Amino acid sequence: MTKIPPSEQRDSLYANPLGSVADFSFDQTVVDVFPDMIKRSVPGYATIISMIGNLAERYAKSNSDCYDLGCSLGAATLAMRHRIQAANCRIIGVDNSAAMVERCRQLMDADSGEIPVDIICADLQDVNLNNASVVVLNFTLQFIPLAERQVILQRIYDGLNPGGVLILSEKLTFDDSAHDELMIELHHNFKRANGYSDLEIAQKRQAIEDVLIPETLSTHRERLRDVGFSSSDLWFQCFNFASMIAIK
């Protein structure tokens, strides 16, 4: 039997009852199933990735850097790499999971794109950005401690060139509790339709509840305004998953 490449394995990490559900982490077991996990868990993910490429094509400037912060396996990096037309651009992907970085580098080496890509293993808190025309935070900020989020966004704003853009995708929570529960229910129905069992949904939710801390859209807008962005708005939403664009 032909072995399925790691990038094509089906996510069954929470298919069996676990005596103790550990906090979710981006370790090798997650890396091996990540493309399937993200496709079956995040509504609109493929659209977001495609449009990140579209937005990067629009905003990337010649002789500048584009950043994919929390790049995981590099889906947004690849989308940018194959759409950017500006000359002498470089893409810098950053992730603090060594397993993700190793696999991401393999995927970049196998890719035919011509734009140079550097994949760095580091915490976002330690990354100094400069000469940036595009920065992507694609479902990354939600895993950063709340007290550190504004500092990271301030570094991004300071490192962006005038006219540069931040693409910020996040899972949302809502002030209205009934609406919040509805969005959670619709998301779980989406996961059921993609083959996840109620046990998988419940155990994954338990694993991630102390790791992924969502915020309201108004909180994100206020923080973006506070760090200096002159313009920010929602460009995509499906249930409790959304993506914003902020322009310096």
XYZ file of N, CA and C in Angstrom:
744
model
N 0.847 -1.199 0.000
C 0.000 0.000 0.000
C 0.884 1.251 0.000
N 0.524 2.224 -0.846
C 1.265 3.476 -0.904
C 0.975 4.316 0.327
N 2.027 4.794 0.972
C 1.855 5.626 2.160
C 1.351 7.010 1.775
N 0.347 7.480 2.485
C -0.199 8.809 2.210
C 0.782 9.848 2.712
N 1.163 10.823 1.866
C 2.060 11.882 2.332
C 1.459 12.596 3.529
N 2.301 13.121 4.435
C 1.786 13.791 5.636
C 0.753 14.854 5.341
N 0.915 15.584 4.240
C 0.006 16.684 3.933
C -1.367 16.204 3.490
N -1.536 14.883 3.284
C -2.807 14.378 2.787
C -3.508 13.463 3.788
N -2.976 13.300 4.990
C -3.593 12.419 5.963
C -4.880 13.023 6.503
N -5.839 12.155 6.803
C -7.131 12.600 7.324
C -7.018 12.843 8.820
N -7.669 13.912 9.269
C -7.653 14.277 10.672
C -8.584 13.359 11.472
N -7.980 12.530 12.322
C -8.760 11.694 13.234
C -8.190 11.788 14.652
N -7.568 12.920 14.982
C -6.877 13.071 16.258
C -7.806 12.950 17.458
N -9.067 13.322 17.273
C -10.010 13.289 18.389
C -11.155 12.310 18.146
N -10.908 11.303 17.289
C -11.969 10.369 16.902
C -12.292 9.349 17.987
N -11.331 9.076 18.866
C -11.536 8.096 19.928
C -11.579 8.797 21.282
N -12.315 8.237 22.234
C -12.396 8.869 23.555
C -11.019 8.989 24.206
N -10.737 10.167 24.743
C -9.465 10.424 25.406
C -9.706 10.555 26.905
N -8.925 9.824 27.690
C -9.094 9.904 29.129
C -8.837 11.294 29.655
N -7.843 11.954 29.068
C -7.513 13.326 29.425
C -7.204 14.090 28.140
N -7.917 15.171 27.905
C -7.733 15.947 26.685
C -6.702 17.037 26.954
N -5.539 16.901 26.333
C -4.463 17.875 26.523
C -4.745 19.143 25.730
N -4.140 20.245 26.151
C -4.255 21.487 25.391
C -3.730 21.284 23.979
N -4.403 21.889 23.028
C -4.033 21.788 21.621
C -2.676 22.434 21.386
N -1.844 21.771 20.586
C -0.559 22.354 20.201
C -0.242 21.949 18.770
N 0.559 22.770 18.106
C 0.901 22.522 16.707
C 2.131 21.612 16.630
N 1.951 20.371 17.102
C 3.048 19.409 17.103
C 3.017 18.563 15.829
N 3.850 17.528 15.778
C 3.966 16.730 14.567
C 2.651 16.037 14.203
N 1.886 15.601 15.205
C 0.621 14.931 14.899
C -0.342 15.872 14.191
N -0.337 17.146 14.588
C -1.191 18.141 13.923
C -0.648 18.476 12.539
N 0.671 18.614 12.421
C 1.279 18.903 11.118
C 0.869 17.859 10.090
N 0.862 16.601 10.499
C 0.572 15.517 9.560
C -0.844 15.566 8.999
N -1.778 16.162 9.736
C -3.178 16.192 9.283
C -3.672 17.620 9.046
N -2.801 18.603 9.149
C -3.230 20.003 9.186
C -4.036 20.436 7.965
N -3.622 20.124 6.723
C -4.441 20.576 5.588
C -5.879 20.054 5.650
N -6.045 18.783 6.052
C -7.388 18.229 6.167
C -8.140 18.864 7.330
N -7.448 19.062 8.447
C -8.065 19.663 9.625
C -8.592 21.063 9.323
N -7.772 21.877 8.698
C -8.161 23.265 8.470
C -9.277 23.357 7.431
N -9.230 22.478 6.430
C -10.257 22.486 5.379
C -11.616 22.098 5.939
N -11.632 21.146 6.855
C -12.885 20.628 7.406
C -13.353 21.394 8.638
N -12.527 22.309 9.147
C -12.851 23.007 10.385
C -13.151 24.487 10.216
N -12.569 25.127 9.204
C -12.701 26.580 9.051
C -13.513 26.901 7.798
N -14.752 27.333 7.952
C -15.563 27.669 6.784
C -14.968 28.842 6.015
N -14.867 28.675 4.699
C -14.345 29.750 3.858
C -12.840 29.823 3.785
N -12.143 28.835 4.345
C -10.682 28.919 4.406
C -10.060 29.020 3.013
N -10.523 28.213 2.081
C -9.952 28.238 0.728
C -10.163 29.606 0.076
N -11.323 30.203 0.308
C -11.596 31.538 -0.234
C -10.664 32.575 0.377
N -10.456 32.500 1.683
C -9.562 33.446 2.352
C -8.155 33.334 1.792
N -7.652 32.110 1.640
C -6.303 31.915 1.114
C -6.189 32.480 -0.300
N -7.158 32.193 -1.131
C -7.133 32.694 -2.507
C -7.140 34.221 -2.539
N -7.967 34.830 -1.700
C -8.069 36.286 -1.692
C -6.849 36.947 -1.056
N -6.143 36.251 -0.172
C -4.880 36.780 0.332
C -3.911 36.958 -0.835
N -3.886 35.986 -1.734
C -3.068 36.143 -2.931
C -3.504 37.332 -3.760
N -4.812 37.497 -3.902
C -5.360 38.618 -4.669
C -4.976 39.951 -4.031
N -5.122 40.051 -2.713
C -4.793 41.291 -2.017
C -3.294 41.578 -2.058
N -2.488 40.526 -1.941
C -1.041 40.716 -2.020
C -0.632 41.231 -3.393
N -1.271 40.735 -4.419
C -0.986 41.224 -5.769
C -1.295 42.719 -5.872
N -2.354 43.139 -5.196
C -2.777 44.540 -5.242
C -1.838 45.448 -4.438
N -1.351 44.979 -3.285
C -0.654 45.880 -2.365
C 0.862 45.681 -2.282
N 1.383 44.565 -2.749
C 2.835 44.355 -2.685
C 3.556 45.370 -3.569
N 4.583 45.977 -3.027
C 5.353 46.979 -3.759
C 6.745 46.443 -4.074
N 7.313 46.939 -5.162
C 8.665 46.537 -5.542
C 9.659 46.857 -4.427
N 10.655 45.996 -4.290
C 11.743 46.186 -3.324
C 11.251 46.236 -1.879
N 10.217 45.452 -1.586
C 9.689 45.394 -0.224
C 9.552 43.937 0.217
N 9.248 43.760 1.513
C 9.040 42.427 2.067
C 7.568 42.202 2.372
N 7.140 40.948 2.243
C 5.792 40.531 2.617
C 5.926 39.449 3.687
N 5.132 39.549 4.739
C 5.254 38.650 5.885
C 4.008 37.787 6.039
N 4.223 36.509 6.335
C 3.154 35.586 6.712
C 3.459 35.143 8.138
N 2.810 35.761 9.107
C 3.119 35.552 10.523
C 2.208 34.475 11.104
N 2.817 33.396 11.582
C 2.061 32.212 11.946
C 1.741 31.443 10.690
N 2.774 31.203 9.886
C 2.577 30.709 8.510
C 2.137 29.254 8.438
N 2.253 28.492 9.520
C 1.948 27.057 9.532
C 2.609 26.371 8.336
N 1.829 25.747 7.450
C 2.425 25.048 6.303
C 2.548 25.923 5.062
N 2.302 27.216 5.214
C 2.606 28.154 4.141
C 1.543 28.342 3.084
N 0.283 28.070 3.406
C -0.773 28.248 2.397
C -0.865 29.699 1.939
N -0.844 30.642 2.884
C -0.905 32.059 2.509
C 0.380 32.491 1.816
N 1.513 31.960 2.258
C 2.793 32.262 1.607
C 2.753 31.860 0.140
N 2.262 30.670 -0.138
C 2.188 30.195 -1.522
C 1.207 31.031 -2.340
N 0.081 31.407 -1.713
C -0.890 32.238 -2.430
C -0.257 33.558 -2.844
N 0.520 34.155 -1.940
C 1.213 35.410 -2.270
C 2.290 35.165 -3.322
N 3.032 34.103 -3.164
C 4.152 33.823 -4.066
C 3.704 33.704 -5.519
N 2.511 33.159 -5.715
C 2.047 32.928 -7.079
C 1.185 34.052 -7.633
N 0.970 35.120 -6.846
C 0.163 36.233 -7.345
C 0.915 37.548 -7.409
N 1.933 37.717 -6.584
C 2.646 38.997 -6.549
C 3.396 39.226 -7.861
N 3.214 40.423 -8.410
C 3.875 40.790 -9.664
C 4.979 41.821 -9.454
N 5.012 42.466 -8.321
C 6.003 43.517 -8.068
C 7.415 42.934 -8.062
N 8.372 43.714 -8.547
C 9.752 43.233 -8.676
C 10.483 43.268 -7.342
N 11.393 42.330 -7.194
C 12.319 42.304 -6.051
C 11.608 42.245 -4.706
N 10.540 41.458 -4.635
C 9.860 41.213 -3.369
C 10.430 39.953 -2.725
N 10.308 39.903 -1.422
C 10.674 38.712 -0.663
C 9.551 38.405 0.305
N 9.261 37.118 0.510
C 8.241 36.703 1.469
C 8.940 36.050 2.656
N 8.557 36.481 3.857
C 9.125 35.938 5.079
C 7.999 35.282 5.872
N 8.097 33.979 6.047
C 7.130 33.238 6.841
C 7.710 32.963 8.219
N 6.874 33.115 9.253
C 7.328 32.923 10.623
C 6.356 32.007 11.354
N 6.893 31.023 12.062
C 6.073 30.159 12.907
C 6.939 29.653 14.054
N 6.330 29.457 15.217
C 7.118 28.998 16.357
C 7.048 27.490 16.571
N 6.368 26.781 15.665
C 6.323 25.321 15.721
C 7.426 24.759 14.830
N 8.402 24.096 15.434
C 9.509 23.530 14.660
C 9.009 22.508 13.650
N 7.995 21.732 14.027
C 7.451 20.727 13.111
C 6.785 21.394 11.906
N 6.037 22.472 12.148
C 5.420 23.214 11.051
C 6.483 23.808 10.137
N 7.502 24.415 10.713
C 8.544 25.072 9.931
C 9.282 24.068 9.059
N 9.609 22.906 9.601
C 10.319 21.897 8.818
C 9.507 21.463 7.601
N 8.217 21.177 7.819
C 7.355 20.759 6.707
C 7.129 21.911 5.731
N 6.965 23.122 6.246
C 6.748 24.282 5.386
C 7.946 24.501 4.473
N 9.143 24.391 5.000
C 10.337 24.552 4.174
C 10.393 23.517 3.063
N 9.980 22.288 3.361
C 9.946 21.252 2.331
C 8.967 21.625 1.217
N 7.804 22.143 1.608
C 6.802 22.534 0.615
C 7.282 23.711 -0.224
N 7.974 24.653 0.393
C 8.500 25.790 -0.364
C 9.582 25.341 -1.346
N 10.425 24.407 -0.914
C 11.491 23.906 -1.795
C 10.914 23.169 -2.997
N 9.766 22.522 -2.799
C 9.147 21.757 -3.878
C 8.290 22.631 -4.790
N 8.053 23.866 -4.393
C 7.189 24.766 -5.150
C 7.971 25.434 -6.276
N 7.267 25.751 -7.347
C 7.914 26.316 -8.534
C 7.942 27.841 -8.551
N 7.408 28.475 -7.513
C 7.372 29.938 -7.492
C 8.765 30.547 -7.493
N 8.871 31.721 -8.085
C 10.179 32.348 -8.246
C 10.503 33.380 -7.170
N 9.514 33.882 -6.462
C 9.771 34.884 -5.434
C 10.501 34.230 -4.261
N 11.602 34.811 -3.794
C 12.337 34.230 -2.661
C 11.463 34.148 -1.412
N 11.587 33.015 -0.708
C 10.836 32.801 0.524
C 11.793 32.361 1.622
N 11.730 33.025 2.768
C 12.471 32.622 3.964
C 11.469 32.173 5.019
N 11.649 30.978 5.553
C 10.788 30.475 6.616
C 11.598 30.436 7.900
N 11.122 31.152 8.908
C 11.856 31.350 10.156
C 11.093 30.714 11.310
N 11.798 30.007 12.171
C 11.201 29.450 13.390
C 11.438 30.446 14.523
N 10.376 31.120 14.953
C 10.503 32.144 15.992
C 9.128 32.505 16.534
N 9.093 33.054 17.743
C 7.868 33.628 18.292
C 7.620 34.983 17.645
N 6.360 35.290 17.392
C 6.035 36.580 16.770
C 6.507 37.745 17.633
N 6.510 37.532 18.945
C 6.923 38.594 19.851
C 8.387 38.990 19.650
N 9.166 38.106 19.017
C 10.596 38.361 18.829
C 10.943 38.822 17.411
N 9.935 38.980 16.570
C 10.177 39.322 15.169
C 10.108 40.836 14.985
N 11.141 41.393 14.396
C 11.149 42.811 14.044
C 10.868 42.959 12.553
N 9.773 43.618 12.235
C 9.390 43.811 10.845
C 9.903 45.145 10.350
N 10.272 45.190 9.074
C 10.619 46.461 8.449
C 10.455 46.357 6.942
N 10.284 47.496 6.301
C 10.132 47.584 4.848
C 9.040 46.650 4.334
N 7.935 46.559 5.063
C 6.855 45.641 4.696
C 5.782 46.360 3.891
N 5.311 45.707 2.852
C 4.153 46.223 2.121
C 2.906 45.384 2.377
N 3.083 44.107 2.757
C 1.961 43.219 3.071
C 2.333 42.393 4.298
N 1.428 42.335 5.269
C 1.593 41.452 6.422
C 0.314 40.642 6.585
N 0.470 39.343 6.760
C -0.667 38.442 6.935
C -0.616 37.828 8.327
N -1.723 37.942 9.048
C -1.947 37.217 10.302
C -3.197 36.374 10.088
N -3.028 35.164 9.576
C -4.157 34.339 9.176
C -4.473 33.324 10.271
N -5.444 33.685 11.133
C -5.828 32.858 12.275
C -4.623 32.580 13.175
N -3.889 33.644 13.474
C -2.680 33.564 14.289
C -2.813 34.341 15.587
N -3.325 35.566 15.516
C -3.392 36.424 16.690
C -4.206 35.772 17.804
N -5.191 34.982 17.444
C -6.073 34.347 18.426
C -5.341 33.377 19.354
N -4.133 32.944 18.959
C -3.332 32.044 19.792
C -2.307 32.798 20.647
N -2.244 34.113 20.494
C -1.319 34.939 21.263
C -1.997 35.394 22.557
N -1.293 35.383 23.697
C -1.910 35.894 24.934
C -2.495 37.290 24.740
N -3.647 37.531 25.339
C -4.359 38.790 25.135
C -3.492 40.007 25.422
N -2.708 39.934 26.468
C -1.908 41.090 26.870
C -0.812 41.431 25.877
N -0.499 40.510 24.967
C 0.604 40.724 24.033
C 0.142 41.092 22.625
N -1.146 41.081 22.399
C -1.656 41.273 21.034
C -1.426 42.689 20.513
N -1.660 43.676 21.354
C -1.490 45.053 20.878
C -0.033 45.354 20.574
N 0.892 44.812 21.370
C 2.320 45.030 21.124
C 2.713 44.470 19.758
N 2.208 43.282 19.432
C 2.520 42.674 18.132
C 1.945 43.509 16.997
N 0.695 43.963 17.154
C 0.096 44.792 16.097
C 0.829 46.119 15.958
N 1.324 46.667 17.068
C 2.087 47.918 16.986
C 3.374 47.697 16.203
N 4.032 46.566 16.422
C 5.254 46.251 15.673
C 4.943 46.105 14.182
N 3.819 45.503 13.881
C 3.425 45.348 12.480
C 3.179 46.713 11.854
N 2.404 47.539 12.542
C 2.115 48.876 12.014
C 3.404 49.656 11.787
N 4.298 49.628 12.765
C 5.549 50.379 12.660
C 6.427 49.848 11.530
N 6.333 48.552 11.236
C 7.165 47.958 10.195
C 6.595 48.054 8.797
N 5.326 48.458 8.693
C 4.706 48.624 7.384
C 5.090 49.957 6.765
N 5.325 49.946 5.467
C 5.525 51.191 4.733
C 4.178 51.900 4.560
N 4.171 53.211 4.366
C 2.909 53.911 4.104
C 2.172 53.279 2.928
N 0.883 53.047 3.110
C 0.098 52.370 2.081
C 0.137 50.867 2.200
N 0.936 50.350 3.146
C 1.005 48.911 3.356
C -0.266 48.373 3.982
N -0.451 47.049 3.901
C -1.702 46.447 4.321
C -1.453 45.285 5.273
N -2.320 45.184 6.277
C -2.378 44.025 7.162
C -3.653 43.263 6.853
N -3.529 41.954 6.639
C -4.677 41.072 6.451
C -4.788 40.234 7.716
N -5.863 40.431 8.465
C -6.038 39.818 9.775
C -7.271 38.917 9.763
N -7.046 37.606 9.855
C -8.143 36.639 9.907
C -8.233 36.067 11.311
N -9.445 35.977 11.849
C -9.630 35.539 13.229
C -10.970 34.828 13.405
N -11.000 33.931 14.383
C -12.274 33.420 14.869
C -12.858 34.471 15.794
N -14.167 34.720 15.680
C -14.803 35.790 16.443
C -15.690 35.244 17.553
N -15.876 36.072 18.568
C -16.952 35.880 19.522
C -17.867 37.098 19.414
N -19.055 37.026 20.004
C -20.043 38.087 19.816
C -20.606 38.518 21.172
N -20.874 39.813 21.292
C -21.398 40.352 22.544
C -22.768 39.778 22.886
N -23.605 39.583 21.886
C -24.933 39.015 22.092
C -24.786 37.505 22.288
N -25.095 37.012 23.479
C -24.866 35.595 23.801
C -25.686 34.653 22.921
N -26.901 35.048 22.576
C -27.736 34.194 21.725
C -27.136 34.089 20.324
N -26.667 35.219 19.812
C -26.028 35.207 18.490
C -24.729 34.415 18.529
N -23.979 34.555 19.612
C -22.726 33.815 19.760
C -22.993 32.311 19.733
N -24.001 31.875 20.475
C -24.338 30.448 20.500
C -24.814 29.960 19.140
N -25.555 30.808 18.414
C -26.002 30.443 17.073
C -24.819 30.229 16.144
N -23.836 31.149 16.178
C -22.672 31.022 15.308
C -21.857 29.770 15.655
N -21.755 29.463 16.951
C -21.058 28.245 17.366
C -21.792 27.015 16.855
N -23.120 27.024 16.977
C -23.925 25.900 16.497
C -23.760 25.706 14.981
N -23.801 26.802 14.233
C -23.656 26.713 12.778
C -22.262 26.208 12.402
N -21.253 26.644 13.159
C -19.896 26.148 12.907
C -19.814 24.652 13.175
N -20.403 24.198 14.269
C -20.383 22.767 14.573
C -21.143 21.968 13.517
N -22.232 22.518 13.011
C -22.957 21.846 11.927
C -22.087 21.737 10.676
N -21.301 22.775 10.414
C -20.360 22.752 9.298
C -19.358 21.611 9.477
N -18.856 21.433 10.690
C -17.894 20.375 10.959
C -18.545 18.995 10.835
N -19.782 18.865 11.310
C -20.494 17.589 11.156
C -20.680 17.252 9.677
N -21.022 18.247 8.889
C -21.215 18.019 7.457
C -19.920 17.599 6.779
N -18.786 17.943 7.381
C -17.485 17.556 6.848
C -16.934 16.290 7.491
N -17.793 15.554 8.210
C -17.411 14.233 8.674
C -16.929 14.125 10.098
N -16.912 15.219 10.843
C -16.518 15.128 12.246
C -17.696 14.648 13.098
N -17.399 13.787 14.052
C -18.425 13.291 14.966
C -18.620 14.269 16.112
N -19.707 14.080 16.861
C -19.938 14.926 18.031
C -18.809 14.753 19.042
N -18.279 13.529 19.169
C -17.155 13.301 20.077
C -15.933 14.097 19.639
N -15.622 14.080 18.357
C -14.472 14.846 17.851
C -14.666 16.338 18.097
N -15.860 16.827 17.831
C -16.131 18.248 18.022
C -15.977 18.633 19.489
N -16.509 17.807 20.387
C -16.460 18.117 21.817
C -15.028 18.065 22.345
N -14.269 17.045 21.942
C -12.906 16.915 22.451
C -11.986 17.986 21.881
N -12.177 18.328 20.608
C -11.381 19.404 20.020
C -11.707 20.731 20.706
N -12.970 20.965 20.984
C -13.358 22.209 21.659
C -12.717 22.292 23.035
N -12.684 21.152 23.759
C -12.047 21.135 25.078
C -10.548 21.386 24.972
N -9.923 20.821 23.941
C -8.476 20.966 23.775
C -8.061 22.398 23.470
N -8.942 23.131 22.785
C -8.535 24.429 22.256
C -9.071 25.604 23.066
N -9.985 25.341 24.024
C -10.681 26.456 24.675
C -9.767 27.360 25.487
N -8.662 26.830 26.013
C -7.734 27.669 26.771
C -6.540 28.125 25.935
N -6.525 27.730 24.666
C -5.399 28.031 23.780
C -5.772 29.088 22.757
N -6.975 28.970 22.212
C -7.483 29.923 21.225
C -8.517 30.804 21.928
N -8.189 32.088 22.086
C -9.083 33.032 22.768
C -9.621 34.025 21.736
N -10.874 33.852 21.286
C -11.430 34.771 20.289
C -11.882 36.081 20.906
N -11.985 37.095 20.063
C -12.455 38.415 20.497
C -13.534 38.902 19.542
N -14.201 39.971 19.923
C -15.246 40.535 19.076
C -14.627 41.356 17.943
N -15.409 41.543 16.916
C -14.966 42.365 15.793
C -14.687 43.796 16.240
N -15.508 44.316 17.141
C -15.296 45.688 17.616
C -13.982 45.806 18.384
N -13.591 44.776 19.119
C -12.309 44.790 19.827
C -11.154 44.844 18.845
N -11.241 44.046 17.778
C -10.192 44.074 16.763
C -10.109 45.448 16.101
N -11.248 46.024 15.770
C -11.249 47.338 15.122
C -10.648 48.406 16.032
N -11.015 48.361 17.304
C -10.495 49.349 18.249
C -8.983 49.214 18.399
N -8.484 47.999 18.482
C -7.049 47.791 18.631
C -6.294 48.254 17.392
N -6.822 47.956 16.230
C -6.176 48.400 14.988
C -6.125 49.923 14.922
N -7.194 50.557 15.350
C -7.214 52.026 15.379
C -6.207 52.558 16.394
N -6.116 51.903 17.540
C -5.224 52.375 18.592
C -3.749 52.308 18.191
N -3.374 51.310 17.377
C -1.962 51.216 16.979
C -1.635 52.135 15.812
N -2.678 52.724 15.175
C -2.405 53.734 14.172
C -2.981 53.527 12.792
N -3.654 52.401 12.544
C -4.175 52.168 11.194
C -5.256 53.185 10.862
N -5.112 53.799 9.706
C -6.052 54.840 9.295
C -7.350 54.261 8.762
N -7.311 53.001 8.338
C -8.498 52.383 7.762
C -8.473 50.889 8.067
N -9.605 50.355 8.505
C -9.729 48.908 8.681
C -11.185 48.522 8.533
N -11.414 47.386 7.919
C -12.791 46.921 7.763
C -12.814 45.443 7.437
N -13.997 44.861 7.615
C -14.228 43.459 7.325
C -14.366 43.252 5.825
N -13.684 42.233 5.293
C -13.879 41.912 3.882
C -14.448 40.503 3.685
N -14.430 39.681 4.756
C -14.980 38.325 4.648
C -15.490 37.873 6.002
N -16.646 37.195 6.001
C -17.119 36.532 7.211
C -17.999 35.347 6.841
N -17.794 34.240 7.529
C -18.676 33.075 7.445
C -18.842 32.537 8.858
N -20.046 32.669 9.401
C -20.328 32.310 10.788
C -19.398 33.090 11.722
N -18.609 32.397 12.547
C -17.733 33.100 13.488
C -16.279 33.114 13.022
N -16.064 33.094 11.721
C -14.726 33.216 11.135
C -14.727 34.402 10.182
N -13.727 35.264 10.327
C -13.743 36.515 9.568
C -12.335 36.940 9.202
N -12.253 37.840 8.227
C -10.963 38.406 7.829
C -11.138 39.903 7.594
N -10.164 40.657 8.077
C -10.190 42.111 7.974
C -8.993 42.588 7.162
N -9.099 43.785 6.629
C -7.986 44.444 5.962
C -7.783 45.802 6.630
N -6.546 46.073 6.984
C -6.197 47.352 7.616
C -5.071 47.994 6.807
N -5.223 49.279 6.511
C -4.277 49.976 5.638
C -3.595 51.094 6.414
N -2.282 51.155 6.269
C -1.510 52.213 6.928
C -1.529 53.475 6.068
